[in-house]
mmCIF file of C-alpha atoms in Angstrom:
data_model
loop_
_atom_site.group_PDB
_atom_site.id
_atom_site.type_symbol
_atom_site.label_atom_id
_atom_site.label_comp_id
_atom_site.label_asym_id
_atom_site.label_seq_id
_atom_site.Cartn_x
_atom_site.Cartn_y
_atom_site.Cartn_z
ATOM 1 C CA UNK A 7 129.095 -10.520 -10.581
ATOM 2 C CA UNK A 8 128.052 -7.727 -8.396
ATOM 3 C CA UNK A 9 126.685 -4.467 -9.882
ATOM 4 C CA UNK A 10 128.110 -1.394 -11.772
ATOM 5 C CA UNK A 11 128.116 0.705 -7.864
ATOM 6 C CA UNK A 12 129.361 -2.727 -6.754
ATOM 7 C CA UNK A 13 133.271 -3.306 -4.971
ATOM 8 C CA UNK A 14 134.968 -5.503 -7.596
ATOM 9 C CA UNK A 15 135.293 -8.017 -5.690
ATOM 10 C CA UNK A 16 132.171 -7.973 -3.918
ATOM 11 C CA UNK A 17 130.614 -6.600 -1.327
ATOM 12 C CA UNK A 18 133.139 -7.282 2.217
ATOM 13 C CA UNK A 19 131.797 -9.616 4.801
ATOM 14 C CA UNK A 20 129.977 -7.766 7.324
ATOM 15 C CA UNK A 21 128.868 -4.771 5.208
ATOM 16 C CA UNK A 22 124.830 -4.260 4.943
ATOM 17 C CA UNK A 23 124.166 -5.485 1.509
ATOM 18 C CA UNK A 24 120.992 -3.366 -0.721
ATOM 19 C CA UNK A 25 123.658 0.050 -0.874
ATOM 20 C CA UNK A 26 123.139 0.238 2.509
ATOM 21 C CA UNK A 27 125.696 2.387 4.722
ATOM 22 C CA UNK A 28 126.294 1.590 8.400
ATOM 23 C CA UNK A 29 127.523 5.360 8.449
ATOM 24 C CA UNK A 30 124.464 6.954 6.805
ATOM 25 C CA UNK A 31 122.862 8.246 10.003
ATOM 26 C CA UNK A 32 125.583 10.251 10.594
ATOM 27 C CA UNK A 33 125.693 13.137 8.027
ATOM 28 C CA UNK A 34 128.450 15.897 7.442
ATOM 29 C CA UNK A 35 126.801 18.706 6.103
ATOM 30 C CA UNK A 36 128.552 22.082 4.619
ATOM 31 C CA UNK A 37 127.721 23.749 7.488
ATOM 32 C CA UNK A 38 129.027 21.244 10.099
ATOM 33 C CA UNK A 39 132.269 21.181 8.460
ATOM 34 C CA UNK A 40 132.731 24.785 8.428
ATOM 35 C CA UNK A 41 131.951 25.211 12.098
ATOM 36 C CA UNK A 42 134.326 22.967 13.373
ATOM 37 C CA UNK A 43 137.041 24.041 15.513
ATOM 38 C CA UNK A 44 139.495 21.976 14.036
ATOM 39 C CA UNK A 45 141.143 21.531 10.923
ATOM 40 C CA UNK A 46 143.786 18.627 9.244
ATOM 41 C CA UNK A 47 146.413 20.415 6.995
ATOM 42 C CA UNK A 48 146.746 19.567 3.491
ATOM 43 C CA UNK A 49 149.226 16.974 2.509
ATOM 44 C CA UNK A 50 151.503 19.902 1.130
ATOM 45 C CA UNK A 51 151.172 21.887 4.590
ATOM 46 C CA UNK A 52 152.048 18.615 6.694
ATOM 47 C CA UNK A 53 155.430 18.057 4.683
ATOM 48 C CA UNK A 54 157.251 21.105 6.699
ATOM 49 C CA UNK A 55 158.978 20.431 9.759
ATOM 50 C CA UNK A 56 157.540 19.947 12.799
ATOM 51 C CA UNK A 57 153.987 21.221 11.220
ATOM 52 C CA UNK A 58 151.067 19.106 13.442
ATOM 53 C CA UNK A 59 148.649 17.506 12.125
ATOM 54 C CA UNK A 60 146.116 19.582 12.240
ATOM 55 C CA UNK A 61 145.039 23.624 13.440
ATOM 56 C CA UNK A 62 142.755 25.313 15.223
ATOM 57 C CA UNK A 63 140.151 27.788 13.163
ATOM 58 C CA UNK A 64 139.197 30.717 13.986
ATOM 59 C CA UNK A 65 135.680 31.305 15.596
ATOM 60 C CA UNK A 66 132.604 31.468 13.704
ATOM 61 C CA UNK A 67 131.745 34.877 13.790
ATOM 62 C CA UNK A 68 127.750 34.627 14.451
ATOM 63 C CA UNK A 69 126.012 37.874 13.702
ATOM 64 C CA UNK A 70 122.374 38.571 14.947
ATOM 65 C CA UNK A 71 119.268 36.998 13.333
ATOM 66 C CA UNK A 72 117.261 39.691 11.307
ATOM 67 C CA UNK A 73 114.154 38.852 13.930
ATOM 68 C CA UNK A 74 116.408 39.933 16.656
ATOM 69 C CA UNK A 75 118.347 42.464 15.008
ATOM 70 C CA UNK A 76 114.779 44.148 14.749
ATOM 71 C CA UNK A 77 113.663 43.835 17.813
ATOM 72 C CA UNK A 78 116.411 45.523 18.883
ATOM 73 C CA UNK A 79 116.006 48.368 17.220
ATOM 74 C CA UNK A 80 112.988 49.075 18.160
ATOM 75 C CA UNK A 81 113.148 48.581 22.282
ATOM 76 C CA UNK A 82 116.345 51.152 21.015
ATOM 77 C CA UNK A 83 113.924 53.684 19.385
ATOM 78 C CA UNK A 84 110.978 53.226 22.067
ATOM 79 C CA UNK A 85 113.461 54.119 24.695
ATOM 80 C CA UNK A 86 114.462 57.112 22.528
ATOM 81 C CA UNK A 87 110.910 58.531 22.274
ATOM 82 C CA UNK A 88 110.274 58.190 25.936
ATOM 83 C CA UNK A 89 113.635 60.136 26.652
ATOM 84 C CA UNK A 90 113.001 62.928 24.271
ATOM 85 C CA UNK A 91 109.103 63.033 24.910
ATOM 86 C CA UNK A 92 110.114 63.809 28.518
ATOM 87 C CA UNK A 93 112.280 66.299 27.686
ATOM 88 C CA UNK A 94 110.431 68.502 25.152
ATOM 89 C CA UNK A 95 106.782 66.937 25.277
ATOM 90 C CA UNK A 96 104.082 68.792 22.542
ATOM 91 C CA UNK A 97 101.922 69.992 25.424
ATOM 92 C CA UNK A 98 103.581 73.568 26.864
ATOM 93 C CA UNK A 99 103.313 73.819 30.713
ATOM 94 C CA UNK A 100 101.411 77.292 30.791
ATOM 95 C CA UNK A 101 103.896 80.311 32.001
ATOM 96 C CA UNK A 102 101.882 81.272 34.934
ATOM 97 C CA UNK A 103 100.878 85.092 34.748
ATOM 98 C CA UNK A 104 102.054 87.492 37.304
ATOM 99 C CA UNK A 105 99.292 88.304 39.866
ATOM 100 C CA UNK A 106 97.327 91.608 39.742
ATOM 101 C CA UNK A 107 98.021 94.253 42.578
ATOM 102 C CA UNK A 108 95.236 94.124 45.057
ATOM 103 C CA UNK A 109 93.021 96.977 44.390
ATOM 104 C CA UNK A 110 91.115 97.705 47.933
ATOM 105 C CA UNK A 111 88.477 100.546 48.973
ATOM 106 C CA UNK A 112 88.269 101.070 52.546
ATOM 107 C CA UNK A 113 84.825 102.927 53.766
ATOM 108 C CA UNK A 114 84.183 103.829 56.975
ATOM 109 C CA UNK A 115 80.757 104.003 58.262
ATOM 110 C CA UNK A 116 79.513 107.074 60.807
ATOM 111 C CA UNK A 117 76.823 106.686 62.901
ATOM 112 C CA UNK A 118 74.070 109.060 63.132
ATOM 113 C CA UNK A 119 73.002 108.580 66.887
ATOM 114 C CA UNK A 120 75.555 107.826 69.703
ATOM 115 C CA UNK A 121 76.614 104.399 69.561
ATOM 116 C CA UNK A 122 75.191 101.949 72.087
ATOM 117 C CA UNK A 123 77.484 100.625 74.799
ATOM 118 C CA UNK A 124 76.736 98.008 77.502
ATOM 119 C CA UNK A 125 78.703 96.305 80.210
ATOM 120 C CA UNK A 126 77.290 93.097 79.132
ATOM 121 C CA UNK A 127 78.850 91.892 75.516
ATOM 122 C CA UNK A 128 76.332 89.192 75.157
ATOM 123 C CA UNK A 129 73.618 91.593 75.428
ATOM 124 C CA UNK A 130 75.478 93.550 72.644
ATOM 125 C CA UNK A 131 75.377 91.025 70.623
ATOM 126 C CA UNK A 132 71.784 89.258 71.561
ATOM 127 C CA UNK A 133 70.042 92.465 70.627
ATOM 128 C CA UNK A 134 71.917 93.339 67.295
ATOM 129 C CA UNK A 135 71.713 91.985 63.921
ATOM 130 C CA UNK A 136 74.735 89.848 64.598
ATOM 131 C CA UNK A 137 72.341 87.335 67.177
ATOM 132 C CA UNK A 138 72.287 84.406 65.255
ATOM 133 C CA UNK A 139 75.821 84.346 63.952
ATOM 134 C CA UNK A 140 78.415 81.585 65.304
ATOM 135 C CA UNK A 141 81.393 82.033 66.218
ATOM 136 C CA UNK A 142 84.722 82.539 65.117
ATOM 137 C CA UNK A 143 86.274 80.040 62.384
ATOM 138 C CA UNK A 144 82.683 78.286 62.803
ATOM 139 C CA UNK A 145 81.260 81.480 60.962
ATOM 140 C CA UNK A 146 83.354 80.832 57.732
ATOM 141 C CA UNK A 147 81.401 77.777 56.280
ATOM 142 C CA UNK A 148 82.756 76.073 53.060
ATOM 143 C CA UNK A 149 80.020 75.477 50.370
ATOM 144 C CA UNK A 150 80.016 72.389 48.247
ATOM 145 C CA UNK A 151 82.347 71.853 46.190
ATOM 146 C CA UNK A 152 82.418 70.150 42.390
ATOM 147 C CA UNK A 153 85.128 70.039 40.251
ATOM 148 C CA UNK A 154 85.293 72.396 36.903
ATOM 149 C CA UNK A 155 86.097 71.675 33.900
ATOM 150 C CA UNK A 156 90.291 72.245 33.792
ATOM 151 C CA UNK A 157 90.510 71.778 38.169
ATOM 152 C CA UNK A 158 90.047 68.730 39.944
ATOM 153 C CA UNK A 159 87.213 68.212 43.764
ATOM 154 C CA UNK A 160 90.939 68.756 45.374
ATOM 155 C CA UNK A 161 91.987 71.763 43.882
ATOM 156 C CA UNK A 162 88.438 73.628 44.373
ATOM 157 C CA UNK A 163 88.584 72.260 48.016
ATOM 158 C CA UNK A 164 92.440 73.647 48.364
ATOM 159 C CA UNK A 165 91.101 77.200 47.064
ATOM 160 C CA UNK A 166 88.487 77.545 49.301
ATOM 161 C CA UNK A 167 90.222 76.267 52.664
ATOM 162 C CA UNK A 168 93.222 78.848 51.311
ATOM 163 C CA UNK A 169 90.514 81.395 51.749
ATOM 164 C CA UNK A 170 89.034 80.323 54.625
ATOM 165 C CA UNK A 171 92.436 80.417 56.134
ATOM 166 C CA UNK A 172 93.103 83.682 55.086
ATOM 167 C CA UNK A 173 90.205 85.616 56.537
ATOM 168 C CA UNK A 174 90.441 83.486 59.616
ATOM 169 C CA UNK A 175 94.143 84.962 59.832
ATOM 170 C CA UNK A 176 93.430 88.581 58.660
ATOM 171 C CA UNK A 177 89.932 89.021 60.637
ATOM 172 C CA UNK A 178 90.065 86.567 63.834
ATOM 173 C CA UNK A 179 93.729 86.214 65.135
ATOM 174 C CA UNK A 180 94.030 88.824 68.068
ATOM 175 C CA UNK A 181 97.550 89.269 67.055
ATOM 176 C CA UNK A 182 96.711 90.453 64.330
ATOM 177 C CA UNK A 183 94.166 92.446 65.229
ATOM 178 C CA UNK A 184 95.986 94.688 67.774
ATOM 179 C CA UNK A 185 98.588 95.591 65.077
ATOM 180 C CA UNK A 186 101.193 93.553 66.652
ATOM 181 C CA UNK A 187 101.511 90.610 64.010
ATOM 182 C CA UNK A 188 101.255 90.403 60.226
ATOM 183 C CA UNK A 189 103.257 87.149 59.207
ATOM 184 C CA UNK A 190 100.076 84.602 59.572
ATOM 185 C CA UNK A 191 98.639 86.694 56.847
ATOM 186 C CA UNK A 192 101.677 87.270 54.756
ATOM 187 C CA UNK A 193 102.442 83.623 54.516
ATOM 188 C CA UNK A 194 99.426 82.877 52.673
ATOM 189 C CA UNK A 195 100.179 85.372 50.152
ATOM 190 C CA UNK A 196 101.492 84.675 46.399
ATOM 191 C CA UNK A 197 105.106 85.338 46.706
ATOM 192 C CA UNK A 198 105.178 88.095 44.048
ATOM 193 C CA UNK A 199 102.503 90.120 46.087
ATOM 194 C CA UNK A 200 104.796 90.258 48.870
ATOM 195 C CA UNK A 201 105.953 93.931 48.046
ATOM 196 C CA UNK A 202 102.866 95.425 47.848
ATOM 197 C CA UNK A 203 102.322 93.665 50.994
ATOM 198 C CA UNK A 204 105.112 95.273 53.041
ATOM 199 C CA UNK A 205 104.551 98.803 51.408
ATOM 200 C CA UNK A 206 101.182 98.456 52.421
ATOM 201 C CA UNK A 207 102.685 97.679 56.547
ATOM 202 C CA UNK A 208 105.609 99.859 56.075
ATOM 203 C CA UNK A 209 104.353 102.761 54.442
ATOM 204 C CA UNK A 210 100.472 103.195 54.009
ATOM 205 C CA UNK A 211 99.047 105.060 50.934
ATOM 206 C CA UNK A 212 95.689 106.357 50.929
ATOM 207 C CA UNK A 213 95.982 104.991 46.579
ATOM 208 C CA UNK A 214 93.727 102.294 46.799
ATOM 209 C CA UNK A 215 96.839 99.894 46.461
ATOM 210 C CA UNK A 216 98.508 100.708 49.817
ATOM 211 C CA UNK A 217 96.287 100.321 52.872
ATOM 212 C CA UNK A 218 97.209 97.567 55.203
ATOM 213 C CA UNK A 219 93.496 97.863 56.249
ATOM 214 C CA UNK A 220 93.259 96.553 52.497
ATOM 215 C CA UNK A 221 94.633 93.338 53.887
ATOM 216 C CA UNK A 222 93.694 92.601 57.091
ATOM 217 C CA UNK A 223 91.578 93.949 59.910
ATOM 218 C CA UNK A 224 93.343 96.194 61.971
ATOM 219 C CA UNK A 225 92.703 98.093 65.161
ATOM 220 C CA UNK A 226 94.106 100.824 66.441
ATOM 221 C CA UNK A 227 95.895 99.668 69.898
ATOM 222 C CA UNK A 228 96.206 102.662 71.433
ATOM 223 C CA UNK A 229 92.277 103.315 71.628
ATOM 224 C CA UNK A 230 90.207 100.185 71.047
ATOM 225 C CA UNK A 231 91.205 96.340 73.025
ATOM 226 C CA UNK A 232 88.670 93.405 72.370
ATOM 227 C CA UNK A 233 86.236 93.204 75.170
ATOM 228 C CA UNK A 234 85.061 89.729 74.086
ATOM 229 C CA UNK A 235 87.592 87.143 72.023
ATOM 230 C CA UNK A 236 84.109 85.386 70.481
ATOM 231 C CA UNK A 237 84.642 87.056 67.170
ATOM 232 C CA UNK A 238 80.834 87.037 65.298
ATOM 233 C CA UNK A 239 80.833 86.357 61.773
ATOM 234 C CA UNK A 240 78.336 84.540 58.635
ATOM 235 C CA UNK A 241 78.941 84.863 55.070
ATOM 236 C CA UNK A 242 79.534 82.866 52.365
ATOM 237 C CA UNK A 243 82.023 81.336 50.085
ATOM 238 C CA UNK A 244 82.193 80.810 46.128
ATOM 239 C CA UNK A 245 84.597 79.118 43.804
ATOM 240 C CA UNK A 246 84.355 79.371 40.434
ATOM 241 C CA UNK A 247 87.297 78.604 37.575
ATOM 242 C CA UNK A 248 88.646 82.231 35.868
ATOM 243 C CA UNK A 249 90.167 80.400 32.928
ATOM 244 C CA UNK A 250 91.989 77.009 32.059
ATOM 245 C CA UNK A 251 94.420 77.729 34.649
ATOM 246 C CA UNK A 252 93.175 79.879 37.369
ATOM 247 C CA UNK A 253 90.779 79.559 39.932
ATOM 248 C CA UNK A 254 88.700 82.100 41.805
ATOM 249 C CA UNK A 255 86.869 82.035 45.209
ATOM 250 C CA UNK A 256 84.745 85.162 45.764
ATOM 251 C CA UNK A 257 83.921 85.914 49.795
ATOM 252 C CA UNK A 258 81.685 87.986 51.541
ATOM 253 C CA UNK A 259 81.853 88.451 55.440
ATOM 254 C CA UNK A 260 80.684 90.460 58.309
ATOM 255 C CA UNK A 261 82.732 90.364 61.586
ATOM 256 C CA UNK A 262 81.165 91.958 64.233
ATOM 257 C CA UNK A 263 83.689 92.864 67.152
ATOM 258 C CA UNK A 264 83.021 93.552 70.684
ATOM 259 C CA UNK A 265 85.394 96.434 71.767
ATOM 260 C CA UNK A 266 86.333 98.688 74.849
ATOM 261 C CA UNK A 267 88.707 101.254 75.330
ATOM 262 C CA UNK A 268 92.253 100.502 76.041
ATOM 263 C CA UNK A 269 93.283 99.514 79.257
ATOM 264 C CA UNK A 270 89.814 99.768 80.431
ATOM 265 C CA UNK A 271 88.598 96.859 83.100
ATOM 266 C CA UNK A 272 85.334 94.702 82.002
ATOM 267 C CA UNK A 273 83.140 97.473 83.944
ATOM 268 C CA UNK A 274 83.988 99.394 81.400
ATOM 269 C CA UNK A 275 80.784 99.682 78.654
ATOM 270 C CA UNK A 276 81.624 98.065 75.578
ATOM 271 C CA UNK A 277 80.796 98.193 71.940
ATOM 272 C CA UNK A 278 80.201 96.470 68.530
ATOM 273 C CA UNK A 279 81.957 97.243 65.467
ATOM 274 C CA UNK A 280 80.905 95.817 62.192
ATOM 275 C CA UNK A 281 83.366 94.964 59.633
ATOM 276 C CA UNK A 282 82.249 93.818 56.263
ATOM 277 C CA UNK A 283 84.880 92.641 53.883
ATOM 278 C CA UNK A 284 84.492 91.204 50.241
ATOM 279 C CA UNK A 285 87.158 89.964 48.801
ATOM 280 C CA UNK A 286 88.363 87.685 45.594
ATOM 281 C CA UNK A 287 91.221 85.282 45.179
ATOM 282 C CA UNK A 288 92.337 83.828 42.834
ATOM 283 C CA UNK A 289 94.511 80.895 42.249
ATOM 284 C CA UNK A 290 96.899 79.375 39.818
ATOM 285 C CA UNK A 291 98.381 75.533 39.945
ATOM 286 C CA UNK A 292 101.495 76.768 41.814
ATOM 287 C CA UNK A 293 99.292 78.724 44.727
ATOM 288 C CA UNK A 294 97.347 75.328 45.185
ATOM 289 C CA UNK A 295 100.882 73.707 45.813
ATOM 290 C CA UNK A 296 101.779 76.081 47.719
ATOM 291 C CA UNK A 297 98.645 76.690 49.919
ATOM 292 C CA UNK A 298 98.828 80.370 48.651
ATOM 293 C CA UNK A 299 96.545 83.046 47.206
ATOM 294 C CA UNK A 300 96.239 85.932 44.837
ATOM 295 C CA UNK A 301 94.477 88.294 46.927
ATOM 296 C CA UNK A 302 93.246 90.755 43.866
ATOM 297 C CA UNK A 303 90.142 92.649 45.237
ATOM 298 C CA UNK A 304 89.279 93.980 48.790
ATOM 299 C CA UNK A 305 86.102 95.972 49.133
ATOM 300 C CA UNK A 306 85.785 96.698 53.182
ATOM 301 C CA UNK A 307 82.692 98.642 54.612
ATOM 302 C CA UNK A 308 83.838 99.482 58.445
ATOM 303 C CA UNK A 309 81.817 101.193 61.505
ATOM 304 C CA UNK A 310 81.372 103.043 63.683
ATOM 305 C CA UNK A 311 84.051 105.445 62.347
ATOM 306 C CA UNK A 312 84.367 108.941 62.071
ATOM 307 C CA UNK A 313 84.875 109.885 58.652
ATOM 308 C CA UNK A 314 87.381 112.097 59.398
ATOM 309 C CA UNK A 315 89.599 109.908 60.933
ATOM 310 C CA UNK A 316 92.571 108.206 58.540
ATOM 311 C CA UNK A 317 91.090 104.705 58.239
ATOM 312 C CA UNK A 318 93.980 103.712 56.154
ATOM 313 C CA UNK A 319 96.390 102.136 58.657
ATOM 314 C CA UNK A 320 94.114 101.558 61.059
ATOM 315 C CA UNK A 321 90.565 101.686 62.503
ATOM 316 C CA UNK A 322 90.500 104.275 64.736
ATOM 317 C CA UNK A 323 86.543 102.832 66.330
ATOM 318 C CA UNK A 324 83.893 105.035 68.157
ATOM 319 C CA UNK A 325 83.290 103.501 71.460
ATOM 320 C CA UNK A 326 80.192 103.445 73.526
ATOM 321 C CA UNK A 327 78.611 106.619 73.939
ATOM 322 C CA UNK A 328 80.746 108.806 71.146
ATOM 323 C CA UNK A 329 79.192 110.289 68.062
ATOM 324 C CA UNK A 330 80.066 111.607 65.180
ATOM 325 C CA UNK A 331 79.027 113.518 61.931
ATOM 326 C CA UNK A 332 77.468 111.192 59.403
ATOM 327 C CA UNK A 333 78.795 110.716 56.650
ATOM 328 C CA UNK A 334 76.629 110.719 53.943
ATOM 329 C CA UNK A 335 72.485 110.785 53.400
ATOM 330 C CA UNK A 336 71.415 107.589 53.836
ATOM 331 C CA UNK A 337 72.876 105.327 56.046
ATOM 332 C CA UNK A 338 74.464 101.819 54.956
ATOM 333 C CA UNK A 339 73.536 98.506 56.236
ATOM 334 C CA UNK A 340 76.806 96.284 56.174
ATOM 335 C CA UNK A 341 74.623 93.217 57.004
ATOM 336 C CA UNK A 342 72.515 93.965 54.218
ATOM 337 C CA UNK A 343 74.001 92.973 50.510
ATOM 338 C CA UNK A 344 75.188 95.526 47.963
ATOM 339 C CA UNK A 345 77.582 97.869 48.358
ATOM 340 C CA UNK A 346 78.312 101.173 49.222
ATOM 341 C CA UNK A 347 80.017 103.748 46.951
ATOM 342 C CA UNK A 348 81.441 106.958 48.830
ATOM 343 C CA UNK A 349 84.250 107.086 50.432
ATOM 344 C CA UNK A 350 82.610 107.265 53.641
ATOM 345 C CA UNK A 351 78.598 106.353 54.488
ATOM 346 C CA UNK A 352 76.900 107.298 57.634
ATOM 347 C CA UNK A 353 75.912 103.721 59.855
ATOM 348 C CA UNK A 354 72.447 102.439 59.718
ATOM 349 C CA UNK A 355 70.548 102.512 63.077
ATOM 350 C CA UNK A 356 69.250 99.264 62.324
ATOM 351 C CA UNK A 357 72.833 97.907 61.930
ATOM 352 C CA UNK A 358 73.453 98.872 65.980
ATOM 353 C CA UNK A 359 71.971 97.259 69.178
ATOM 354 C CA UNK A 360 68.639 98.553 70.216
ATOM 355 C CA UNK A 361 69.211 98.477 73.546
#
């Protein structure tokens, strides 16, 4: 007799005896029965007419795993943060303040002797003060520079060639020079000094705020042409950093000029006329884009002029052999450092050729 699991009768012929079950490998879980696709009707279901066999279930539907569902949501908020921190970041670009108006003091320097003329310019210039100076652009020497704390090698380097530029425009172009061109040295300008600018060109003010001499040297045309283009200059050049977001470069130049009247031929003595100019600049992040400048102090020491003669719109020069009242007690040296403070000083003698 076969056991209590056993088939009465036995197990069939053929069928793995020990309760073994040919079909035992293949296993129909919960799970595989719900996902499959089709489905036999009940017994009830298959009695109506025409009903098949069997029907088709709906899709499974599979919703996200919690691992992904969180992953998700956080490439979702990452992406969120990045969009709103580049919209609205913590850190406040700084509102760039408006630039000062160039305060500017003009003095003219008298001689006390007549001044010394000579047909040959580099005579003028080999026995004056001015000897050992180079010329032109090759006079305006940048220093060194080191970055500051809040502005980069780059930036200091952009402020100082700015500068550079600027008196190279405003001191050395002819153009400019002769009165006939001012838009190399407006150009380099911070936009929002651009008013003063033109009221200075358009209509001069003896205010200290309005003198286009203030700006740039000018001549006047009518009595005074260069006699030599070689334009003498040395001085230096210093940048420091104003605040977090402002640079400054501080300059101090003589220009020494070799001039003869208008329309006169080169037999015609000529001159030198000494221009010292000290001026600051300063510079926000925007002017360093821009290869622009803040022009905010000019401090100009000019001879030989007569101090009665309007040096506000243009330099009216003594030429070879004229004289004129001195202006003051002592003379003033504009090689020598410091600076004057009347309105108008009297020339040293040992600031002209001895010829």
């Amino acid at each position: 007799m076969g056991g209590p699991g056993d088939p009465p009768e036995g197990t069939p012929e053929g069928v793995p005896t020990g309760g073994e079950d040919e079909y035992r490998s293949v296993v129909f879980d919960e799970s595989f029965v719900r996902a499959a696709r089709l489905q036999e009707f009940s017994a009830r279901e298959r009695m109506a007419d025409h009903a098949p066999a069997v029907r088709r279930r709906p899709a499974l539907q599979r919703g996200l795993s919690r691992q992904a569902l969180i992953l998700v949501l956080l490439i979702a908020l990452a992406f969120g943060t990045a969009i709103y921190m580049g919209v609205r970041h913590p850190y406040q670009t700084p509102v760039a303040q408006p630039p000062e108006p160039l305060r500017m003091t003009v003095i003219p320097l008298a001689p006390q002797t007549a001044v010394p003329g000579s047909t040959s310019t580099d005579g003028l210039y080999a026995h004056s003060p001015a000897a050992q100076f180079r010329v032109g652009a090759e006079g305006i020497n940048l220093p060194a520079s080191r970055r500051t704390t809040h502005f980069s090698d780059s930036q200091v380097v952009t402020a100082l060639t700015t500068a550079k530029d600027y008196l190279v425009e405003s001191s050395l172009d002819p153009e400019v020079l002769t009165g006939g061109a001012t838009r190399p040295v407006r150009i380099l300008l911070d936009p929002q000094q651009l008013d003063q600018f033109d009221q200075s060109i358009d209509r001069p003010t003896a205010d200290g705020r309005h003198a286009p001499t203030g700006w740039l040297v000018r001549f006047d045309s009518t009595r005074a042409q260069l006699a030599d283009k070689k334009i003498r200059v040395q001085g230096t050049l210093q940048a420091t950093e104003f605040d977090s977001n402002t640079l400054e470069v501080t300059t101090d130049h003589t220009f020494v000029y070799a001039l003869r009247p208008t329309g006169s031929d080169a037999k015609a003595q000529a001159s030198l006329f000494t221009v010292r100019r000290e001026l600051q600049f300063r510079f926000n992040r925007d002017d360093l884009r821009m290869h622009q400048a803040e022009l905010v102090v000019s401090y100009v020491q000019a001879g030989p002029l007569a101090c009665s003669e309007d040096s506000v719109s243009r330099l009216r020069p003594l030429l070879a052999g004229q004289t004129a009242k001195a202006g003051g007690p002592a003379g003033t040296d504009p090689y020598a450092t410091g600076g004057a403070t009347a309105l108008c000083g009297s020339l040293a003698t040992s600031a002209q050729p001895k010829l």
